[in-house]
XYZ file of C-alpha atoms in Angstrom:
483
model
C 30.813 -44.340 133.240
C 34.125 -45.661 134.491
C 33.797 -48.875 132.512
C 33.096 -46.953 129.279
C 36.058 -44.682 129.928
C 38.266 -47.691 130.518
C 37.093 -49.278 127.261
C 37.835 -46.109 125.303
C 41.400 -45.931 126.542
C 43.976 -47.211 124.058
C 45.733 -50.347 125.199
C 49.418 -50.574 126.013
C 49.847 -52.968 123.105
C 48.392 -50.510 120.595
C 50.400 -47.643 122.044
C 53.678 -49.538 121.900
C 52.883 -50.633 118.337
C 52.076 -47.071 117.269
C 55.178 -45.695 118.954
C 57.333 -48.362 117.305
C 55.854 -47.585 113.872
C 56.235 -43.843 114.444
C 59.880 -44.271 115.415
C 60.471 -46.534 112.422
C 58.801 -44.012 110.061
C 60.883 -41.201 111.512
C 64.027 -43.293 111.123
C 63.085 -44.109 107.506
C 62.469 -40.441 106.708
C 65.751 -39.356 108.260
C 67.623 -42.182 106.545
C 65.941 -41.315 103.216
C 66.796 -37.623 103.465
C 70.381 -38.388 104.397
C 70.607 -41.014 101.654
C 69.423 -38.583 98.944
C 72.281 -36.218 99.638
C 74.862 -38.956 100.047
C 73.803 -40.876 96.955
C 73.628 -37.726 94.841
C 77.063 -36.594 95.936
C 78.523 -40.055 95.438
C 76.923 -40.400 91.997
C 78.200 -37.010 90.847
C 81.683 -37.742 92.185
C 81.662 -41.060 90.389
C 80.413 -39.490 87.113
C 82.986 -36.720 87.263
C 85.724 -39.193 88.081
C 84.728 -41.364 85.138
C 84.580 -38.331 82.838
C 88.008 -37.242 84.041
C 89.489 -40.659 83.261
C 87.965 -40.585 79.794
C 89.401 -37.096 79.282
C 92.836 -38.465 80.159
C 92.430 -41.237 77.602
C 91.200 -38.869 74.883
C 94.059 -36.413 75.499
C 96.567 -39.229 75.091
C 95.038 -40.348 71.797
C 95.099 -36.902 70.144
C 97.702 -35.901 67.508
C 99.193 -32.543 66.790
C 97.711 -32.214 63.335
C 94.559 -30.407 64.283
C 94.078 -32.566 67.381
C 91.998 -35.185 65.648
C 91.223 -38.451 67.422
C 93.214 -41.433 66.204
C 90.351 -43.810 67.052
C 86.985 -42.800 65.626
C 85.367 -45.694 67.473
C 86.209 -44.003 70.777
C 84.513 -40.811 69.614
C 81.381 -42.746 68.748
C 81.439 -44.444 72.161
C 81.677 -41.087 73.861
C 78.724 -39.813 71.874
C 76.701 -42.815 73.012
C 77.339 -41.724 76.642
C 76.201 -38.190 75.701
C 79.748 -36.892 76.131
C 80.731 -33.943 73.962
C 84.325 -33.113 72.913
C 85.909 -29.701 72.559
C 89.385 -29.460 70.975
C 91.780 -26.580 71.544
C 94.727 -26.161 69.144
C 98.064 -24.697 70.194
C 96.956 -21.291 68.958
C 93.983 -21.269 71.285
C 91.315 -21.935 68.678
C 88.354 -23.880 70.083
C 86.577 -26.419 67.883
C 83.721 -26.461 67.754
C 83.787 -22.715 68.166
C 82.552 -21.592 71.584
C 82.445 -25.095 73.009
C 78.694 -24.684 73.564
C 79.456 -22.076 76.192
C 81.223 -24.384 78.659
C 84.788 -23.231 77.878
C 85.979 -19.819 79.008
C 89.044 -17.902 77.925
C 90.558 -18.540 81.331
C 90.061 -22.294 80.809
C 91.911 -22.069 77.461
C 94.839 -20.238 79.018
C 95.088 -22.761 81.877
C 94.905 -25.755 79.551
C 97.535 -24.349 77.155
C 99.687 -23.663 80.211
C 99.491 -27.404 80.982
C 96.945 -27.246 83.831
C 93.903 -29.584 83.840
C 90.420 -28.269 84.664
C 87.507 -29.956 86.464
C 84.291 -28.031 87.012
C 80.487 -28.025 87.006
C 79.075 -25.485 84.523
C 75.969 -24.415 82.678
C 75.980 -24.875 78.892
C 74.305 -22.635 76.333
C 70.963 -24.261 77.126
C 71.395 -23.512 80.856
C 71.823 -27.237 81.420
C 74.035 -28.329 84.295
C 77.107 -30.182 82.941
C 80.333 -31.728 84.204
C 83.487 -30.366 82.514
C 86.877 -32.133 82.440
C 89.788 -30.647 80.456
C 93.252 -32.105 79.910
C 96.320 -30.815 78.069
C 97.152 -33.070 75.031
C 100.303 -35.135 74.982
C 101.736 -33.212 71.983
C 100.086 -29.812 71.791
C 96.765 -28.155 72.473
C 94.122 -29.609 74.829
C 90.963 -31.666 74.962
C 87.807 -30.835 76.967
C 85.010 -33.348 77.633
C 81.626 -32.341 79.050
C 78.597 -34.361 79.952
C 75.100 -33.373 81.173
C 74.578 -33.958 84.918
C 71.307 -35.671 84.018
C 73.232 -38.890 83.417
C 74.285 -39.043 87.090
C 70.783 -37.998 88.188
C 69.325 -41.063 86.514
C 71.783 -43.224 88.426
C 70.849 -41.396 91.636
C 67.149 -42.124 91.226
C 67.845 -45.737 90.490
C 69.899 -46.065 93.667
C 67.297 -44.180 95.689
C 64.535 -46.459 94.462
C 66.494 -49.450 95.687
C 67.233 -47.750 99.024
C 63.577 -46.737 99.405
C 62.450 -50.304 98.801
C 64.873 -51.523 101.462
C 63.645 -48.860 103.925
C 59.997 -49.802 103.341
C 60.819 -53.450 103.988
C 62.595 -52.392 107.181
C 59.563 -50.320 108.185
C 57.265 -53.296 107.744
C 59.583 -55.515 109.771
C 59.758 -52.852 112.524
C 55.959 -52.635 112.664
C 55.631 -56.415 113.000
C 58.384 -56.522 115.621
C 56.724 -53.654 117.535
C 53.389 -55.439 117.568
C 54.989 -58.648 118.850
C 56.967 -56.722 121.483
C 53.833 -54.871 122.572
C 51.929 -58.109 123.034
C 54.820 -59.589 124.989
C 54.958 -56.532 127.273
C 51.199 -56.278 127.697
C 50.536 -59.958 128.467
C 52.091 -60.021 131.990
C 50.475 -56.673 132.780
C 47.113 -58.071 131.730
C 47.725 -61.026 134.037
C 48.629 -58.602 136.831
C 45.435 -56.592 136.257
C 43.356 -59.763 136.376
C 45.078 -60.798 139.605
C 44.423 -57.358 141.123
C 40.725 -57.656 140.279
C 40.657 -61.082 141.937
C 42.311 -59.639 145.033
C 39.751 -56.829 145.141
C 37.015 -59.464 144.930
C 38.353 -61.195 148.047
C 40.590 -63.930 146.623
C 43.807 -64.299 148.602
C 45.355 -67.356 146.937
C 46.202 -65.427 143.756
C 49.848 -65.735 142.768
C 51.621 -64.629 139.596
C 54.663 -66.018 137.847
C 57.044 -63.073 137.311
C 57.722 -62.715 133.581
C 58.804 -60.158 131.036
C 61.278 -57.313 131.652
C 62.517 -56.603 135.157
C 60.108 -53.694 135.714
C 57.091 -55.723 134.574
C 58.180 -58.759 136.609
C 58.482 -56.469 139.632
C 54.768 -55.674 139.321
C 53.951 -59.398 139.617
C 56.273 -59.749 142.616
C 54.657 -56.713 144.277
C 51.191 -58.197 143.750
C 52.365 -61.486 145.272
C 53.670 -59.597 148.296
C 50.398 -57.669 148.481
C 48.415 -60.911 148.444
C 50.608 -62.321 151.231
C 50.246 -59.131 153.264
C 46.485 -59.050 152.805
C 46.186 -62.680 153.833
C 48.352 -62.103 156.924
C 46.491 -58.886 157.801
C 43.099 -60.521 157.524
C 44.312 -63.457 159.577
C 45.457 -61.032 162.290
C 42.118 -59.261 162.109
C 40.278 -62.538 162.547
C 42.455 -63.414 165.522
C 41.924 -59.952 166.920
C 38.156 -60.194 166.547
C 38.178 -63.617 168.191
C 40.180 -62.223 171.095
C 37.918 -59.198 171.396
C 34.796 -61.333 171.283
C 36.265 -63.567 174.009
C 37.097 -60.586 176.196
C 33.666 -59.088 175.621
C 31.940 -62.381 176.347
C 33.543 -62.741 179.791
C 32.075 -59.588 181.415
C 28.848 -59.962 179.434
C 28.427 -63.501 180.753
C 29.017 -62.330 184.295
C 26.588 -59.416 183.972
C 23.968 -61.618 182.330
C 24.329 -64.359 184.931
C 24.021 -62.027 187.900
C 21.153 -60.150 186.236
C 19.265 -63.406 185.711
C 19.900 -64.358 189.317
C 18.539 -61.027 190.488
C 15.551 -61.293 188.167
C 14.770 -64.814 189.382
C 15.083 -63.722 193.041
C 17.653 -66.384 193.859
C 20.159 -63.877 195.267
C 19.754 -63.481 199.027
C 18.897 -59.985 200.178
C 22.166 -59.732 202.043
C 24.135 -60.442 198.804
C 22.317 -57.997 196.542
C 24.763 -55.172 197.194
C 27.776 -57.406 196.525
C 26.145 -58.766 193.393
C 25.476 -55.214 192.199
C 29.078 -54.255 192.870
C 30.286 -57.236 190.856
C 27.993 -56.354 187.987
C 29.133 -52.725 188.143
C 32.792 -53.794 188.031
C 32.196 -56.053 185.029
C 30.244 -53.292 183.292
C 33.117 -50.849 183.926
C 35.559 -53.384 182.508
C 33.368 -53.769 179.449
C 33.122 -49.994 179.101
C 36.910 -49.590 179.252
C 37.360 -52.264 176.612
C 34.854 -50.625 174.272
C 36.423 -47.199 174.895
C 39.886 -48.559 174.040
C 38.573 -50.072 170.837
C 36.916 -46.805 169.851
C 40.039 -44.793 170.652
C 42.182 -47.173 168.618
C 39.793 -46.891 165.677
C 39.638 -43.080 165.902
C 43.346 -42.392 166.355
C 43.900 -41.781 162.657
C 40.826 -39.570 162.265
C 41.113 -35.813 161.906
C 38.459 -35.209 164.571
C 40.337 -37.070 167.324
C 39.998 -34.674 170.230
C 42.883 -33.458 172.354
C 42.273 -31.044 175.258
C 45.624 -29.301 175.590
C 46.558 -27.589 178.854
C 49.552 -27.124 181.120
C 50.086 -30.341 183.044
C 52.504 -31.065 185.904
C 53.740 -34.525 184.971
C 55.274 -34.972 188.422
C 51.945 -34.419 190.161
C 50.113 -36.577 187.607
C 52.493 -39.473 188.274
C 52.161 -39.036 192.049
C 48.362 -39.323 191.815
C 48.626 -42.375 189.574
C 51.038 -43.952 192.035
C 48.340 -43.874 194.724
C 46.200 -46.210 192.643
C 48.936 -48.446 191.336
C 50.733 -48.896 194.627
C 47.506 -50.322 196.054
C 46.962 -52.632 193.076
C 50.567 -53.827 193.210
C 50.261 -54.496 196.941
C 47.196 -56.661 196.346
C 49.093 -58.586 193.647
C 52.205 -58.980 195.823
C 54.292 -56.820 193.458
C 56.801 -54.281 194.820
C 55.888 -50.801 193.602
C 58.419 -48.006 193.236
C 58.065 -44.341 192.274
C 60.907 -42.150 190.965
C 60.123 -38.434 190.677
C 62.150 -35.246 190.253
C 62.179 -32.857 193.173
C 60.705 -29.978 191.120
C 57.497 -29.845 189.100
C 57.809 -30.757 185.426
C 55.192 -28.794 183.508
C 54.409 -29.447 179.847
C 51.561 -28.549 177.531
C 49.612 -31.696 176.728
C 46.318 -33.541 177.253
C 46.029 -34.541 180.916
C 43.467 -37.302 180.324
C 45.424 -38.906 177.498
C 48.719 -38.831 179.427
C 47.020 -40.520 182.386
C 45.561 -43.064 179.941
C 49.066 -43.744 178.622
C 50.516 -44.122 182.100
C 47.702 -46.417 183.284
C 48.013 -48.528 180.163
C 51.758 -49.034 180.654
C 51.256 -49.856 184.331
C 48.444 -52.311 183.526
C 50.645 -54.039 180.955
C 53.601 -54.225 183.374
C 51.514 -55.511 186.294
C 50.084 -58.271 184.109
C 53.594 -59.534 183.302
C 55.219 -59.043 186.730
C 55.161 -62.017 189.127
C 54.680 -61.590 192.876
C 57.782 -60.420 194.708
C 59.195 -58.603 191.674
C 59.327 -54.790 191.275
C 57.256 -52.436 189.147
C 58.751 -48.938 188.867
C 57.036 -45.767 187.682
C 59.596 -43.039 186.864
C 59.401 -39.425 185.655
C 62.373 -37.327 184.585
C 63.428 -34.647 182.144
C 65.843 -35.148 179.272
C 67.428 -32.474 177.083
C 69.258 -32.734 173.801
C 70.589 -30.157 171.356
C 67.180 -29.388 169.876
C 64.448 -30.525 172.270
C 63.502 -30.943 175.888
C 61.445 -33.968 176.865
C 59.312 -35.073 179.768
C 60.022 -38.782 180.126
C 57.583 -41.303 181.621
C 59.054 -44.752 182.175
C 57.508 -47.949 183.463
C 59.909 -50.798 184.330
C 59.127 -54.239 185.643
C 60.807 -57.393 186.860
C 58.865 -59.723 184.569
C 60.141 -62.017 181.800
C 61.109 -59.076 179.605
C 61.163 -58.734 175.839
C 63.553 -59.910 173.164
C 65.124 -57.328 170.818
C 62.650 -58.398 168.141
C 59.762 -57.995 170.612
C 60.958 -54.495 171.431
C 60.864 -53.476 167.750
C 57.185 -54.477 167.349
C 55.957 -53.842 170.893
C 53.611 -51.002 169.881
C 52.142 -52.785 166.869
C 48.621 -54.083 167.333
C 48.429 -57.709 168.495
C 52.154 -58.312 167.788
C 53.070 -59.425 171.324
C 49.602 -60.885 171.876
C 50.058 -63.266 168.930
C 53.550 -64.285 170.061
C 52.845 -65.002 173.718
C 49.210 -66.043 173.832
C 49.075 -69.262 175.821
C 52.664 -68.794 177.050
C 52.221 -65.894 179.467
C 49.449 -63.568 180.589
C 48.553 -61.235 177.739
C 45.823 -58.717 177.084
C 43.852 -58.124 173.907
C 46.807 -56.801 171.958
C 45.366 -53.297 171.682
C 46.765 -51.649 174.819
C 50.306 -50.926 173.607
C 49.063 -50.126 170.117
C 46.682 -47.558 171.590
C 49.505 -46.098 173.709
C 51.784 -45.803 170.687
C 49.073 -44.004 168.743
C 48.263 -41.624 171.599
C 51.920 -40.749 172.111
C 52.305 -40.006 168.408
C 49.224 -37.733 168.442
C 50.713 -35.865 171.413
C 53.919 -35.279 169.429
C 56.043 -37.704 171.430
C 57.843 -40.988 170.954
C 57.534 -44.393 172.592
C 59.930 -47.317 172.629
C 60.487 -50.533 174.525
C 63.705 -51.797 176.009
C 65.237 -53.830 178.817
C 64.831 -52.684 182.422
C 67.587 -52.764 185.018
C 65.146 -54.749 187.168
C 65.424 -57.593 184.661
C 62.124 -57.179 182.824
C 60.779 -54.820 180.208
C 61.080 -51.061 180.084
C 58.570 -48.823 178.293
C 59.677 -45.218 177.792
C 57.447 -42.375 176.598
C 58.928 -38.983 175.699
C 56.630 -35.972 175.434
C 57.846 -32.546 174.276
C 58.166 -29.828 176.914
C 56.105 -26.868 175.669
C 55.002 -23.850 177.733
C 56.392 -21.038 179.881
C 56.418 -22.976 183.149
C 59.783 -24.633 183.242
C 60.977 -25.242 186.771
C 63.862 -27.580 185.991
C 67.167 -25.694 186.043
C 69.078 -27.337 183.237
C 72.097 -25.106 183.774
C 72.548 -26.688 187.195
C 72.494 -30.145 185.658
C 68.939 -30.962 186.819
C 67.626 -32.009 190.166
C 68.235 -35.527 191.469
C 65.258 -37.868 191.454
C 63.522 -38.802 194.661
C 62.865 -42.523 194.893
C 59.816 -43.668 196.822
C 59.149 -47.376 197.242
C 56.113 -49.091 198.701
C 56.226 -52.712 199.706
């Protein structure tokens, strides 16, 4: 159905050609209509001007003895041009009598008074005529009139020539439109073919930008898309390799111990320890799978959040119990900075604890023995919002400004520092960034005063329980350190 619809659609080339022809036809029609009026007016002006000049000549050749022409040949020439002559003697007599209806009494008076006349009239046959009258040099006057049909013939001749020129122009415009349409459509056809190749899985497709700037931009965008797809798929492959490696490690341990138990090679006294090891590896595997699922579901509409009023101060104090012990076992100095009063916000308790544990896990991995790891909670207020701030700082190698900009992008730091320092799977910070966004907060990385990295999460303060007195400037933080 889609393929048939696509085949029935007119092509860009045909559309451009039709539009070009339509515009050319419209231009020809407008030019023709304008030309008819202009040519007609010009032809009539020229005919009347010529008739007026002939009237001047005839008036100068008349005598005063009845106003007869001195040159009969001129009279015959005028008759050949279908020009009629009316003579007016000094007494006002018109010859021939009536002047075929083109001469009025007012015209006679004006001419005898020495004033020329120039007009368009209707003769006795209701034919449109040009009238030019001139006083004679001696006495009386001469009036020449000519049917307007003579100028109309000239008009049609000129219009035929103009029409032929317009039709030639129309044909040239149609040919030019077709060539232009093909030139415009060709790079777009190449771009469409490249897009189909990309959709089929090809990633080495590149286009040479050609044509107008807008069309060339399409080719450049497709080239960038191909590069981005190639880079994205490469990152996905690296990510899958890393995930498979991390999954293989606990699976290998569980499998090995399970085989040992099944074969009965584990002494009875070591069964409990072996079970504990297997349970720990299974829990590690479960956490990894849960993180992967959470990361995959973050963008889904059904991602669940259980909102309730949570005391961030108390949550951090409970987390500190776990992380102070883990830091002590790793030889890392743990510190806790809390406000004196509870800091209650409306959020998801489980997800906030997941965020805090993830930041602490990331910091502990990068912090060498003897260096500090600080967990801090405080409140910050600006003109529009109040925030509960969770901060984890460490004394590790830290992050460059460029690292800080991409810290919460999936696998960004993992790809940069794999093999150079201890790194995780590359999903921890990405998962934290997504969770913070779903909770309506913000997360950013920076430089800690302890010399390492600082990860700051701001969550909006929502709810009636607000025990921090902002008017008093806030309560000072209590610093607890365990060594």
